[in-house]
Short mmCIF file of C-alpha atoms in Angstrom, two decimals:
data_model
loop_
_atom_site.label_atom_id
_atom_site.label_comp_id
_atom_site.label_asym_id
_atom_site.label_seq_id
_atom_site.Cartn_x
_atom_site.Cartn_y
_atom_site.Cartn_z
CA MET P 1 4.64 80.67 -17.22
CA ASN P 2 2.48 82.28 -19.96
CA SER P 3 3.18 79.53 -22.53
CA SER P 4 2.34 76.79 -20.03
CA SER P 5 -0.88 78.61 -19.22
CA ARG P 6 -1.80 78.80 -22.88
CA LEU P 7 -1.15 75.08 -23.30
CA LYS P 8 -3.49 74.34 -20.43
CA ASP P 9 -6.14 76.66 -21.83
CA ASN P 10 -6.03 75.01 -25.26
CA LYS P 11 -6.57 71.38 -24.28
CA PRO P 12 -8.01 69.29 -27.09
CA GLU P 13 -11.69 68.62 -26.70
CA HIS P 14 -14.05 66.32 -28.53
CA VAL P 15 -11.24 64.49 -30.26
CA ILE P 16 -12.46 61.56 -32.41
CA LEU P 17 -10.02 58.99 -33.69
CA ASP P 18 -10.33 58.03 -37.34
CA ARG P 19 -10.30 54.22 -37.26
CA ASN P 20 -10.54 53.99 -41.09
CA HIS P 21 -7.14 55.47 -41.67
CA SER P 22 -4.71 52.94 -43.20
CA CYS P 23 -1.08 52.91 -44.13
CA PRO P 24 -0.24 53.54 -47.76
CA GLU P 25 0.66 50.47 -49.82
CA ASP P 26 4.07 51.78 -50.74
CA MET P 27 4.99 52.12 -47.07
CA LYS P 28 3.86 48.56 -46.41
CA ILE P 29 6.02 47.28 -49.26
CA MET P 30 8.99 49.32 -48.06
CA ASP P 31 8.67 48.06 -44.54
CA SER P 32 8.46 44.41 -45.61
CA GLU P 33 11.41 44.80 -47.94
CA SER P 34 13.54 46.46 -45.27
CA VAL P 35 12.73 43.69 -42.78
CA ALA P 36 13.64 41.00 -45.31
CA SER P 37 16.87 42.80 -46.17
CA THR P 38 17.81 43.08 -42.51
CA SER P 39 17.05 39.42 -41.90
CA GLU P 40 19.16 38.42 -44.89
CA GLN P 41 22.05 40.50 -43.64
CA VAL P 42 21.88 38.86 -40.23
CA GLN P 43 21.84 35.40 -41.72
CA HIS P 44 24.84 36.04 -44.01
CA LYS P 45 26.91 37.92 -41.45
CA PRO P 46 30.15 35.99 -40.87
CA VAL P 47 30.55 34.46 -37.38
CA PRO P 48 33.94 35.11 -35.81
CA VAL P 49 36.00 32.00 -35.01
CA PHE P 50 37.86 31.84 -31.70
CA SER P 51 40.86 29.60 -31.29
CA MET P 52 42.36 28.41 -27.98
CA PRO P 53 45.94 29.39 -27.26
CA GLU P 54 48.49 26.69 -27.61
CA ALA P 55 49.32 24.77 -24.44
CA VAL P 56 52.40 26.04 -22.66
CA VAL P 57 54.59 23.52 -20.90
CA PHE P 58 56.11 24.95 -17.74
CA SER P 59 59.44 23.51 -16.85
CA SER P 60 61.82 23.92 -13.95
CA PRO P 61 65.56 23.56 -13.90
CA ARG P 62 65.19 21.51 -10.69
CA PRO P 63 64.63 17.74 -10.84
CA VAL P 64 61.12 16.38 -10.23
CA SER P 65 62.19 14.56 -7.06
CA GLU P 66 63.35 17.84 -5.52
CA LEU P 67 60.08 19.54 -6.43
CA ASP P 68 58.09 16.68 -4.85
CA ALA P 69 60.19 16.93 -1.71
CA ALA P 70 59.55 20.68 -1.54
CA ALA P 71 55.81 20.17 -1.92
CA THR P 72 55.79 17.51 0.81
CA LYS P 73 57.72 19.75 3.17
CA LEU P 74 55.32 22.62 2.54
CA GLN P 75 52.34 20.43 3.36
CA LYS P 76 53.98 19.15 6.55
CA VAL P 77 54.84 22.67 7.70
CA TYR P 78 51.26 23.80 7.08
CA LYS P 79 49.82 20.79 8.90
CA SER P 80 52.20 21.32 11.80
CA TYR P 81 51.27 24.98 12.00
CA ARG P 82 47.58 24.11 11.97
CA THR P 83 48.05 21.55 14.74
CA ARG P 84 50.01 23.99 16.89
CA ARG P 85 47.42 26.69 16.29
CA ASN P 86 44.55 24.43 17.34
CA LEU P 87 46.50 23.30 20.39
CA ALA P 88 47.27 26.89 21.30
CA ASP P 89 43.61 27.84 20.96
CA CYS P 90 42.62 25.00 23.29
CA ALA P 91 45.30 26.04 25.75
CA VAL P 92 44.11 29.65 25.79
CA VAL P 93 40.49 28.61 26.29
CA ALA P 94 41.50 26.29 29.13
CA GLU P 95 43.57 29.06 30.65
CA GLU P 96 40.59 31.42 30.62
CA LEU P 97 38.44 28.78 32.32
CA TRP P 98 41.16 28.24 34.90
CA TRP P 99 41.53 31.87 35.91
CA SER P 100 37.79 32.57 35.83
CA SER P 101 37.09 29.57 38.08
CA VAL P 102 39.97 29.62 40.57
CA SER P 103 41.27 33.13 41.00
CA HIS P 104 42.60 32.50 44.52
CA PHE P 105 45.09 29.72 43.70
CA ASP P 106 48.24 29.90 45.80
CA VAL P 107 51.09 27.56 44.91
CA GLN P 108 52.45 27.80 48.43
CA LYS P 109 49.24 26.31 49.91
CA GLN P 110 46.92 23.48 49.07
CA GLU P 111 43.60 24.92 50.14
CA THR P 112 40.14 23.62 49.43
CA ALA P 113 38.67 25.06 46.27
CA ASP P 114 35.71 26.42 48.19
CA ASP P 115 34.73 28.98 45.59
CA GLY P 116 34.50 26.68 42.59
CA LYS P 117 31.82 28.58 40.71
CA GLY P 118 29.18 26.68 38.83
CA LEU P 119 30.04 23.24 40.24
CA SER P 120 27.54 22.95 43.08
CA LYS P 121 25.25 25.11 45.18
CA ASP P 122 25.64 22.69 48.09
CA ASP P 123 27.76 24.30 50.80
CA ASN P 124 28.78 20.88 52.12
CA ALA P 125 29.93 19.62 48.73
CA GLN P 126 33.64 19.18 48.21
CA LYS P 127 35.23 20.60 45.06
CA LEU P 128 38.50 19.49 43.56
CA VAL P 129 41.74 20.31 45.34
CA PRO P 130 43.20 23.39 43.52
CA HIS P 131 45.93 21.71 41.49
CA TYR P 132 43.44 19.11 40.28
CA TRP P 133 41.53 21.96 38.66
CA LEU P 134 44.45 22.00 36.23
CA GLU P 135 43.60 18.39 35.41
CA ALA P 136 39.90 19.12 34.97
CA ILE P 137 40.31 22.01 32.53
CA ASP P 138 43.21 20.47 30.63
CA PRO P 139 41.82 19.31 27.25
CA ARG P 140 43.74 16.04 27.74
CA HIS P 141 43.00 15.71 31.50
CA ARG P 142 46.62 15.00 32.33
CA HIS P 143 47.16 13.93 35.93
CA GLY P 144 46.80 16.92 38.24
CA SER P 145 49.80 16.02 40.39
CA ASN P 146 52.03 15.93 37.32
CA LEU P 147 50.67 19.21 36.00
CA ARG P 148 51.31 20.79 39.40
CA LEU P 149 55.05 20.11 39.07
CA TYR P 150 55.20 21.97 35.76
CA TYR P 151 52.88 24.65 37.08
CA ASP P 152 55.40 25.43 39.84
CA ILE P 153 58.15 25.92 37.22
CA TRP P 154 55.88 28.16 35.16
CA PHE P 155 54.94 30.19 38.25
CA GLU P 156 58.56 30.72 39.29
CA SER P 157 59.54 31.74 35.76
CA GLN P 158 57.06 34.64 35.89
CA SER P 159 56.28 33.99 32.25
CA ILE P 160 53.67 36.22 30.63
CA GLN P 161 52.49 33.24 28.57
CA PRO P 162 49.35 31.41 29.83
CA PHE P 163 50.25 28.19 31.61
CA PHE P 164 48.89 25.66 29.08
CA TYR P 165 50.26 27.65 26.16
CA TRP P 166 53.65 27.81 27.90
CA LEU P 167 53.54 24.07 28.63
CA ASP P 168 52.57 22.74 25.20
CA VAL P 169 53.52 25.42 22.69
CA GLY P 170 55.54 28.17 24.32
CA ASP P 171 58.73 28.47 26.31
CA GLY P 172 58.12 25.41 28.51
CA LYS P 173 57.49 22.85 25.79
CA GLU P 174 61.04 21.41 26.03
CA ILE P 175 61.18 21.26 29.84
CA ASN P 176 61.41 17.83 31.51
CA HIS P 177 60.74 17.77 35.24
CA VAL P 178 63.05 15.61 37.34
CA LYS P 179 60.15 13.92 39.16
CA CYS P 180 57.89 13.65 36.12
CA SER P 181 59.29 13.36 32.62
CA ARG P 182 57.50 14.86 29.66
CA ALA P 183 56.69 11.32 28.48
CA THR P 184 55.02 10.50 31.81
CA LEU P 185 53.12 13.77 31.77
CA GLN P 186 51.69 13.00 28.33
CA ARG P 187 51.00 9.34 29.11
CA GLN P 188 49.13 9.69 32.39
CA CYS P 189 45.78 11.11 31.29
CA ILE P 190 42.77 10.63 33.58
CA LYS P 191 39.63 9.18 32.04
CA TYR P 192 36.60 11.43 32.67
CA LEU P 193 33.32 9.55 32.41
CA GLY P 194 30.39 10.81 30.41
CA PRO P 195 26.76 10.36 31.58
CA LYS P 196 26.33 6.97 29.88
CA GLU P 197 29.75 5.64 30.94
CA ARG P 198 29.03 6.72 34.52
CA GLN P 199 26.00 4.43 34.70
CA GLU P 200 28.26 1.36 34.66
CA TYR P 201 29.75 2.41 38.02
CA GLU P 202 26.55 3.41 39.83
CA VAL P 203 25.85 1.30 42.91
CA ILE P 204 22.57 0.82 44.72
CA VAL P 205 21.69 -1.06 47.90
CA GLU P 206 19.52 -4.17 47.69
CA ASN P 207 18.81 -6.18 50.85
CA GLY P 208 21.68 -4.41 52.57
CA LYS P 209 24.21 -5.31 49.85
CA LEU P 210 26.04 -3.11 47.36
CA VAL P 211 24.92 -3.91 43.81
CA TYR P 212 25.81 -2.39 40.44
CA ARG P 213 22.62 -0.94 39.03
CA HIS P 214 23.21 -1.65 35.33
CA ASP P 215 23.82 -5.42 35.55
CA GLY P 216 23.05 -6.50 39.12
CA ARG P 217 26.62 -7.60 39.98
CA LEU P 218 27.57 -7.59 43.63
CA VAL P 219 30.39 -5.24 44.50
CA HIS P 220 33.41 -7.42 45.19
CA THR P 221 36.72 -5.64 45.69
CA ASP P 222 39.99 -7.23 44.70
CA GLY P 223 42.26 -7.64 47.69
CA ASN P 224 45.31 -6.73 45.61
CA SER P 225 43.98 -3.38 44.42
CA LYS P 226 42.41 -0.20 45.74
CA TRP P 227 38.72 0.55 45.28
CA MET P 228 37.24 4.03 45.38
CA PHE P 229 33.79 5.47 45.97
CA VAL P 230 32.24 8.89 45.49
CA LEU P 231 28.83 10.12 46.56
CA SER P 232 27.50 12.79 44.22
CA THR P 233 25.64 15.91 45.30
CA SER P 234 22.43 14.17 44.18
CA ARG P 235 23.36 11.27 46.52
CA ALA P 236 24.18 8.76 43.79
CA LEU P 237 26.92 6.30 44.75
CA TYR P 238 29.68 5.26 42.33
CA VAL P 239 32.29 2.57 42.99
CA GLY P 240 35.27 1.53 40.88
CA GLN P 241 38.80 0.20 40.95
CA LYS P 242 41.55 2.79 41.19
CA GLN P 243 44.07 2.77 38.37
CA LYS P 244 46.94 5.13 39.01
CA GLY P 245 47.41 7.67 36.27
CA THR P 246 44.29 6.67 34.32
CA PHE P 247 41.24 6.19 36.56
CA MET P 248 41.01 8.27 39.73
CA TYR P 249 38.46 9.89 42.04
CA SER P 250 37.84 12.70 39.57
CA SER P 251 36.90 10.19 36.86
CA PHE P 252 33.42 9.35 38.16
CA LEU P 253 31.91 12.85 38.00
CA ALA P 254 34.33 14.31 35.42
CA GLY P 255 35.79 16.64 38.03
CA GLY P 256 32.43 17.60 39.53
CA ALA P 257 31.71 18.22 43.20
CA THR P 258 31.02 15.37 45.65
CA ARG P 259 29.23 14.91 48.95
CA ALA P 260 31.75 12.28 50.03
CA ALA P 261 34.65 10.30 48.62
CA GLY P 262 36.97 7.60 49.88
CA ARG P 263 38.00 3.96 49.81
CA LEU P 264 36.09 0.80 50.64
CA VAL P 265 36.33 -2.96 50.92
CA ALA P 266 33.37 -5.18 50.07
CA GLN P 267 33.01 -8.95 49.68
CA GLN P 268 30.12 -10.22 47.55
CA GLY P 269 28.21 -7.00 48.18
CA VAL P 270 28.78 -6.97 51.94
CA LEU P 271 30.51 -3.78 53.06
CA GLU P 272 33.47 -4.51 55.33
CA ALA P 273 35.53 -1.31 55.58
CA ILE P 274 35.33 2.37 54.63
CA TRP P 275 37.56 5.38 55.15
CA PRO P 276 37.54 8.93 53.76
CA TYR P 277 40.79 8.99 51.81
CA SER P 278 40.81 10.87 48.52
CA SER P 279 43.66 12.59 46.74
CA HIS P 280 41.35 14.71 44.59
CA TYR P 281 38.85 15.81 47.26
CA HIS P 282 39.83 16.85 50.77
CA GLN P 283 37.23 15.17 52.96
CA THR P 284 35.97 16.58 56.23
CA GLU P 285 34.35 14.83 59.16
CA GLU P 286 31.00 16.15 57.93
CA ASN P 287 31.55 14.53 54.53
CA PHE P 288 32.29 11.19 56.17
CA LYS P 289 29.18 11.47 58.34
CA GLU P 290 27.20 12.23 55.20
CA PHE P 291 28.29 8.92 53.71
CA ILE P 292 27.53 7.03 56.92
CA SER P 293 24.06 8.60 56.93
CA PHE P 294 23.54 7.53 53.30
CA LEU P 295 24.40 3.93 54.15
CA GLU P 296 22.13 3.90 57.20
CA GLU P 297 19.22 5.32 55.21
CA HIS P 298 19.60 2.42 52.75
CA ASN P 299 19.64 -0.18 55.53
CA VAL P 300 23.29 -1.19 55.26
CA ASP P 301 24.38 -3.07 58.37
CA LEU P 302 27.32 -1.08 59.74
CA SER P 303 27.77 -3.03 62.97
CA ASN P 304 30.78 -4.96 61.63
CA VAL P 305 32.07 -2.39 59.17
CA LYS P 306 35.55 -1.12 59.95
CA ARG P 307 35.76 2.64 59.59
CA CYS P 308 38.32 5.31 60.26
CA ALA P 309 37.68 9.02 60.14
CA ILE P 310 41.32 10.05 59.69
CA HIS P 311 42.74 11.15 56.34
CA ASP P 312 45.02 8.24 55.65
CA ASP P 313 45.59 5.92 52.72
CA ALA P 314 45.30 3.12 55.30
CA PRO P 315 47.56 0.60 53.60
CA SER P 316 46.69 -1.98 56.26
CA PHE P 317 43.14 -2.05 54.90
CA VAL P 318 44.28 -3.19 51.46
CA GLY P 319 44.63 -6.87 50.58
CA THR P 320 42.91 -8.13 53.76
CA ASN P 321 39.72 -10.07 54.17
CA SER P 322 39.88 -11.04 57.86
CA PHE P 323 41.04 -7.56 58.94
CA THR P 324 43.24 -9.01 61.65
CA ASP P 325 45.80 -6.28 61.03
CA ILE P 326 43.10 -3.62 60.93
CA ASN P 327 42.13 -4.24 64.53
CA GLU P 328 45.57 -3.05 65.62
CA SER P 329 44.82 0.43 64.30
CA GLN P 330 41.11 0.39 65.17
CA GLU P 331 41.68 2.12 68.48
CA GLU P 332 43.40 5.01 66.71
CA CYS P 333 40.52 5.22 64.24
CA ASN P 334 37.85 5.22 66.91
CA SER P 335 39.62 7.89 68.94
CA SER P 336 39.89 10.33 66.04
#
């Protein structure tokens, strides 16, 4: 403490630097000589030479063809594993969507999926029948009726594996159902339309006739095939030809909710018959009335349109233009 105090007390004052002071000549000479010597040493210092090690040729006692075969097998195994892993991931994601959306599913009953969350806020809208939810959340959209058959086996097995994982990757991947082979299951995949694809099937009413919006064609159903319609929750009408196992009622709205769905017959845009049959959506009398109301609001003449409010595939309606055989069942339709 005392020494530090003395240092503080004896601070230099009035210090003047002598700018005339110069370095002695001998020191200058010594410094220049030392620098030159150092530079000369650096220049003449030998540079080490590095040499690369000699190439080593690795050899195997096995023939080249066997090594190539082993490499090919390794790549195939890796690719197969990667494919199964991706498929399993998709299956697990689909399974989570399934259980989060339809927690009430009962394989002993086919009830309306009236709590399909996120599909529609319209209380009168019809959601997919429960086992068609399997079709909607399946990454491949395999036919719901076919998936239901395998679902029943999975349910009875009490497997702890998620259904889609069990079906495609797990314990059920080798199972072939008697009524639906594995080949049929994989082949019958339903086409789900995107927003742009859906526009080709949208139908409007012009002068009382059904017309496709995108190209102005009149709706003309083929007498040898079945034609479907769905009315969306926003009251847009879509009409298309049914193709079993590939294009069904769920195709139009990609599994979304509907206000009405069914079958129809039309000749050059003139509506001739309608009925509320749909395998994917269970239609009620209110849904059918909703469709009738839509047609009336758009000035469609319904005076000669044959209609039946019963849930029937109505095979007598198909392939007829004069509807002579429809009149035989008209009394039953009107009384329902």
